Each structure stands twice: as structure tokens, then as C-alpha cells.
Amino acid sequence: TTMAPTTQPATWPILDAATGSLSSPSKMPCYSWSIPAEQCAVGSLLRKIKGSTCSTCYALKGNYKRYPNVSKALVRRLDAWKSDRTGWIQAMAASISKRKNPYFRWFDSGDLQGLEMLQDIVEVCKLTPEVSHWLPTRENAVLTAYVLEFGELPDNLTPRRSAAMIGETLEPASKGPLKDIPVSMVHTDEAPKGSYACPSSKQKGKCLDCRACWSKDIKQVSYAAH
């Protein structure tokens, strides 16, 4: 795994101000960008439903809530995007490139805030063709709107539609705007037949050398409920 170099470029404080900074989840093999989970549109509705994948949201507990600096960083990132979208795109691309990690995850907390945010993320992906981007989301309407208006997503961006309920079997759409977009699920006993069972539950919650979530070839990933 390649993480941040020990010597930080002098421009990083400027980039961090424009992006709100990147997050560095300890169990992930790469950097991420996250915002408050309270701002999730679909997720906020699912949180009220027992048995939904958002009813026990990890981003609403643990370190995300235990440490004020973490909570403030989530808000700062969303504010940075809102205040200067063009500057945010350029700064995000530069910040990701300077880390020299071939992988990046969007939203270890939070989700797409609408079509404009997805448009901007796509621009960041286009500016970082050397990086494989993974974007888990429950905002199917946003993905649909993008495909209908702009066509295909970049080759280096793997969106992964997330199932709404624990134990639900979700398959990629066979037709329509969301055709073949990869999906993810949460299982309690065994992963659904034909899906890839995420190994992190047997690896102390870590990806280690697994990169299935970033792969368009792996259409269904299922995570063990925790």
C-alpha cells in the first residue's frame, strides 16, 4: 500500500484549504473524501427504517462522533466544495495526484449531494487518470440523471450502488441508465450466491491487498453485517 510521503509539498496547506482536506481511514488502503452522514439524502430516510443498511450507520458513531476534530473536518469538506466548486475540482485532483496512491475512495462518510457534486467528482477523475476511484452510493437518482444527461462515467470511476436493506440481494440492472453498474450488499450469514464476499471481516476490518470494490469486473460485492 502506498500512503502519503513523509515530506509534504509546501502546497498542501493550500490544497487542504480548498478541499477541506482528505480523510485517511485507518482500515483503507488509500485516502478518501468524506462529509457528514447526516447530510445523506436517501441515507437519512433509511436510518429510520429498522433492518436497513443505514440503521446502524458506522459514520454516526465511533471516531466519527467521538472526536470533535473529525466531525469538524466532515463539515469543512462539504463547505469547501460548496464555496468554490471550480477551485475544489482543481485542488482535489492535485491533492490526490500528489499522494501517489493508485486508489481513491469517495465517501467513507456521507454520500452524493446531487448531480452537481457527481459532475465535479467526474471532473476530478478525468484529471487523475492514473488513479482508480471507487464511489459507493445509494443515490440512484443522481447516477441516473448523470447518465441520461452526460452519458457514460469515466473508465477509472467505479460507482457501486448500495443495497437498502440488510440481507437484500441486489443485482446490477440489465437495462436502462444504470445497466451493469456494480452493486454492493450486506449479509448476515453468507454472501449471496455469485457475489464476492468482502474478506475484511476476517482481516480485522481491513482491505489489506483486496481491491474488489474498485473493480468494474466484480459486479456484486457483499459485506458481512457488523
Short mmCIF file of C-alpha atoms in Angstrom, two decimals:
data_model
loop_
_atom_site.label_atom_id
_atom_site.label_comp_id
_atom_site.label_asym_id
_atom_site.label_seq_id
_atom_site.Cartn_x
_atom_site.Cartn_y
_atom_site.Cartn_z
CA THR A 1 0.00 0.00 0.00
CA THR A 2 1.28 3.46 -0.88
CA MET A 3 0.24 6.17 1.53
CA ALA A 4 1.37 9.77 1.94
CA PRO A 5 5.05 10.58 1.54
CA THR A 6 6.69 11.73 4.76
CA THR A 7 7.73 15.06 3.27
CA GLN A 8 4.66 17.10 2.45
CA PRO A 9 4.78 19.50 -0.51
CA ALA A 10 4.64 23.15 0.53
CA THR A 11 1.40 23.48 -1.44
CA TRP A 12 -0.53 21.00 0.70
CA PRO A 13 -1.88 23.56 3.22
CA ILE A 14 -3.31 25.48 0.24
CA LEU A 15 -4.78 22.32 -1.27
CA ASP A 16 -6.22 21.22 2.07
CA ALA A 17 -7.91 24.59 2.47
CA ALA A 18 -9.53 24.25 -0.96
CA THR A 19 -10.64 20.63 -0.49
CA GLY A 20 -11.34 20.66 3.24
CA SER A 21 -8.52 18.04 3.41
CA LEU A 22 -8.61 14.37 2.53
CA SER A 23 -9.54 11.72 5.06
CA SER A 24 -7.28 8.76 5.79
CA PRO A 25 -9.36 5.85 7.12
CA SER A 26 -7.05 3.53 9.04
CA LYS A 27 -8.53 0.35 7.57
CA MET A 28 -8.47 1.53 3.96
CA PRO A 29 -5.52 1.17 1.56
CA CYS A 30 -5.94 4.73 0.31
CA TYR A 31 -7.20 8.21 1.00
CA SER A 32 -10.81 9.28 0.85
CA TRP A 33 -13.03 12.35 0.96
CA SER A 34 -15.93 12.40 3.38
CA ILE A 35 -18.77 14.65 4.54
CA PRO A 36 -21.31 14.43 7.41
CA ALA A 37 -23.51 11.34 7.21
CA GLU A 38 -26.38 13.50 8.47
CA GLN A 39 -26.39 15.12 5.02
CA CYS A 40 -27.20 11.88 3.18
CA ALA A 41 -30.50 12.28 1.33
CA VAL A 42 -31.52 8.63 0.87
CA GLY A 43 -29.50 7.56 3.90
CA SER A 44 -31.35 9.93 6.21
CA LEU A 45 -34.62 8.23 5.25
CA LEU A 46 -33.18 4.71 5.55
CA ARG A 47 -31.77 5.43 9.03
CA LYS A 48 -35.35 5.48 10.34
CA ILE A 49 -36.11 2.02 8.95
CA LYS A 50 -35.23 -0.98 11.12
CA GLY A 51 -33.09 -3.50 9.26
CA SER A 52 -31.86 -1.02 6.68
CA THR A 53 -28.17 -0.79 5.87
CA CYS A 54 -28.20 2.77 7.24
CA SER A 55 -29.98 1.94 10.53
CA THR A 56 -26.62 1.14 12.18
CA CYS A 57 -24.54 3.66 10.22
CA TYR A 58 -20.88 3.46 11.33
CA ALA A 59 -20.34 7.10 10.33
CA LEU A 60 -22.78 8.23 13.02
CA LYS A 61 -20.80 6.63 15.84
CA GLY A 62 -17.24 5.69 16.81
CA ASN A 63 -14.42 8.03 15.86
CA TYR A 64 -16.70 9.99 13.55
CA LYS A 65 -18.56 11.26 16.63
CA ARG A 66 -16.08 10.65 19.43
CA TYR A 67 -13.59 13.26 18.28
CA PRO A 68 -14.72 16.86 17.61
CA ASN A 69 -11.88 17.40 15.11
CA VAL A 70 -13.22 14.55 12.96
CA SER A 71 -16.74 15.98 12.97
CA LYS A 72 -15.43 19.44 12.13
CA ALA A 73 -13.39 18.05 9.23
CA LEU A 74 -16.50 16.46 7.70
CA VAL A 75 -18.31 19.80 7.76
CA ARG A 76 -15.23 21.63 6.47
CA ARG A 77 -15.02 19.38 3.41
CA LEU A 78 -18.64 19.92 2.45
CA ASP A 79 -18.28 23.67 2.95
CA ALA A 80 -15.13 23.71 0.79
CA TRP A 81 -17.00 22.09 -2.10
CA LYS A 82 -19.97 24.45 -1.75
CA SER A 83 -17.86 27.60 -1.59
CA ASP A 84 -15.77 27.13 -4.75
CA ARG A 85 -16.61 24.16 -6.94
CA THR A 86 -14.11 25.01 -9.68
CA GLY A 87 -11.30 25.51 -7.18
CA TRP A 88 -12.33 22.34 -5.37
CA ILE A 89 -12.04 20.26 -8.56
CA GLN A 90 -8.53 21.50 -9.29
CA ALA A 91 -7.37 21.17 -5.69
CA MET A 92 -8.84 17.68 -5.28
CA ALA A 93 -7.12 16.47 -8.44
CA ALA A 94 -3.79 17.95 -7.36
CA SER A 95 -4.11 16.62 -3.82
CA ILE A 96 -4.95 13.09 -5.00
CA SER A 97 -2.13 13.09 -7.55
CA LYS A 98 0.45 14.30 -5.05
CA ARG A 99 -0.33 11.37 -2.73
CA LYS A 100 0.83 8.97 -5.47
CA ASN A 101 -1.61 6.26 -4.40
CA PRO A 102 -3.25 4.38 -7.31
CA TYR A 103 -6.57 4.10 -5.46
CA PHE A 104 -9.05 6.57 -4.01
CA ARG A 105 -12.39 6.17 -2.24
CA TRP A 106 -15.22 8.68 -2.20
CA PHE A 107 -17.40 8.94 0.91
CA ASP A 108 -16.16 6.88 3.81
CA SER A 109 -18.87 9.06 5.38
CA GLY A 110 -21.74 10.75 3.57
CA ASP A 111 -22.99 10.46 0.00
CA LEU A 112 -23.58 12.43 -3.17
CA GLN A 113 -25.35 15.74 -2.60
CA GLY A 114 -26.83 15.87 -6.08
CA LEU A 115 -25.98 15.92 -9.75
CA GLU A 116 -23.58 18.86 -9.45
CA MET A 117 -21.40 17.00 -6.95
CA LEU A 118 -21.24 13.93 -9.18
CA GLN A 119 -20.31 16.16 -12.13
CA ASP A 120 -17.45 17.61 -10.10
CA ILE A 121 -16.25 14.19 -8.95
CA VAL A 122 -16.23 13.03 -12.57
CA GLU A 123 -14.03 16.02 -13.46
CA VAL A 124 -11.61 15.06 -10.66
CA CYS A 125 -11.49 11.51 -12.03
CA LYS A 126 -10.74 12.79 -15.53
CA LEU A 127 -7.88 14.88 -14.14
CA THR A 128 -6.43 11.84 -12.31
CA PRO A 129 -6.49 9.08 -14.96
CA GLU A 130 -3.71 7.21 -13.15
CA VAL A 131 -5.98 6.66 -10.12
CA SER A 132 -8.80 4.11 -9.72
CA HIS A 133 -11.77 5.74 -7.97
CA TRP A 134 -14.49 3.89 -6.03
CA LEU A 135 -17.77 5.64 -5.26
CA PRO A 136 -20.28 3.70 -3.12
CA THR A 137 -23.70 5.38 -3.20
CA ARG A 138 -27.39 4.99 -2.51
CA GLU A 139 -28.25 7.97 -4.69
CA ASN A 140 -29.51 6.02 -7.70
CA ALA A 141 -31.46 9.02 -8.95
CA VAL A 142 -28.26 11.05 -9.17
CA LEU A 143 -26.47 8.33 -11.13
CA THR A 144 -29.46 8.03 -13.45
CA ALA A 145 -29.61 11.78 -14.03
CA TYR A 146 -25.90 11.89 -14.87
CA VAL A 147 -26.03 9.03 -17.39
CA LEU A 148 -29.13 10.43 -19.08
CA GLU A 149 -27.60 13.89 -19.44
CA PHE A 150 -23.90 13.18 -19.96
CA GLY A 151 -23.56 9.53 -20.96
CA GLU A 152 -21.02 7.06 -19.59
CA LEU A 153 -18.94 7.65 -16.50
CA PRO A 154 -15.11 7.69 -16.77
CA ASP A 155 -13.36 4.33 -17.06
CA ASN A 156 -11.39 4.99 -13.87
CA LEU A 157 -14.53 5.62 -11.77
CA THR A 158 -16.38 2.63 -10.32
CA PRO A 159 -19.69 3.65 -8.79
CA ARG A 160 -21.22 0.90 -6.69
CA ARG A 161 -24.93 1.03 -5.91
CA SER A 162 -25.58 0.02 -2.31
CA ALA A 163 -28.50 -2.15 -1.20
CA ALA A 164 -31.05 -0.50 1.06
CA MET A 165 -31.75 -3.43 3.40
CA ILE A 166 -29.51 -5.86 5.28
CA GLY A 167 -29.87 -9.30 3.69
CA GLU A 168 -31.25 -7.89 0.44
CA THR A 169 -29.89 -9.44 -2.74
CA LEU A 170 -29.14 -6.74 -5.27
CA GLU A 171 -28.10 -7.35 -8.85
CA PRO A 172 -26.83 -4.92 -11.49
CA ALA A 173 -29.58 -3.56 -13.71
CA SER A 174 -29.89 -5.45 -17.01
CA LYS A 175 -31.20 -2.42 -18.89
CA GLY A 176 -31.76 1.31 -18.53
CA PRO A 177 -29.37 4.10 -17.44
CA LEU A 178 -27.94 2.04 -14.57
CA LYS A 179 -27.24 -1.02 -16.72
CA ASP A 180 -24.23 -3.03 -15.50
CA ILE A 181 -23.27 -0.56 -12.75
CA PRO A 182 -21.75 -2.68 -9.94
CA VAL A 183 -23.58 -3.15 -6.66
CA SER A 184 -22.87 -3.94 -3.03
CA MET A 185 -24.90 -5.67 -0.32
CA VAL A 186 -24.74 -6.53 3.38
CA HIS A 187 -25.22 -10.13 4.51
CA THR A 188 -25.71 -11.62 7.97
CA ASP A 189 -24.90 -15.30 7.36
CA GLU A 190 -23.42 -15.94 3.93
CA ALA A 191 -22.84 -13.74 0.93
CA PRO A 192 -25.45 -14.23 -1.82
CA LYS A 193 -24.52 -16.85 -4.40
CA GLY A 194 -22.47 -15.40 -7.21
CA SER A 195 -21.33 -12.35 -5.22
CA TYR A 196 -17.84 -11.60 -3.95
CA ALA A 197 -17.65 -11.86 -0.17
CA CYS A 198 -15.61 -8.98 1.23
CA PRO A 199 -12.78 -10.50 3.30
CA SER A 200 -12.39 -7.52 5.67
CA SER A 201 -14.46 -9.15 8.46
CA LYS A 202 -11.72 -11.80 8.67
CA GLN A 203 -8.93 -9.23 8.40
CA LYS A 204 -9.69 -7.01 11.41
CA GLY A 205 -11.83 -4.81 9.22
CA LYS A 206 -9.05 -4.05 6.77
CA CYS A 207 -8.87 -4.35 2.99
CA LEU A 208 -5.21 -5.43 3.06
CA ASP A 209 -4.43 -6.44 -0.54
CA CYS A 210 -8.08 -6.77 -1.69
CA ARG A 211 -9.26 -4.19 -4.25
CA ALA A 212 -12.55 -5.81 -5.31
CA CYS A 213 -14.63 -2.68 -4.62
CA TRP A 214 -12.62 -0.71 -7.19
CA SER A 215 -13.07 -3.32 -9.91
CA LYS A 216 -15.81 -2.93 -12.53
CA ASP A 217 -15.36 -6.63 -13.31
CA ILE A 218 -16.69 -7.62 -9.88
CA LYS A 219 -20.35 -6.78 -10.26
CA GLN A 220 -21.56 -7.81 -6.79
CA VAL A 221 -19.70 -7.33 -3.52
CA SER A 222 -21.28 -8.35 -0.22
CA TYR A 223 -20.09 -7.18 3.19
CA ALA A 224 -20.65 -9.00 6.47
CA ALA A 225 -23.00 -7.09 8.77
CA HIS A 226 -21.28 -5.56 11.78
#
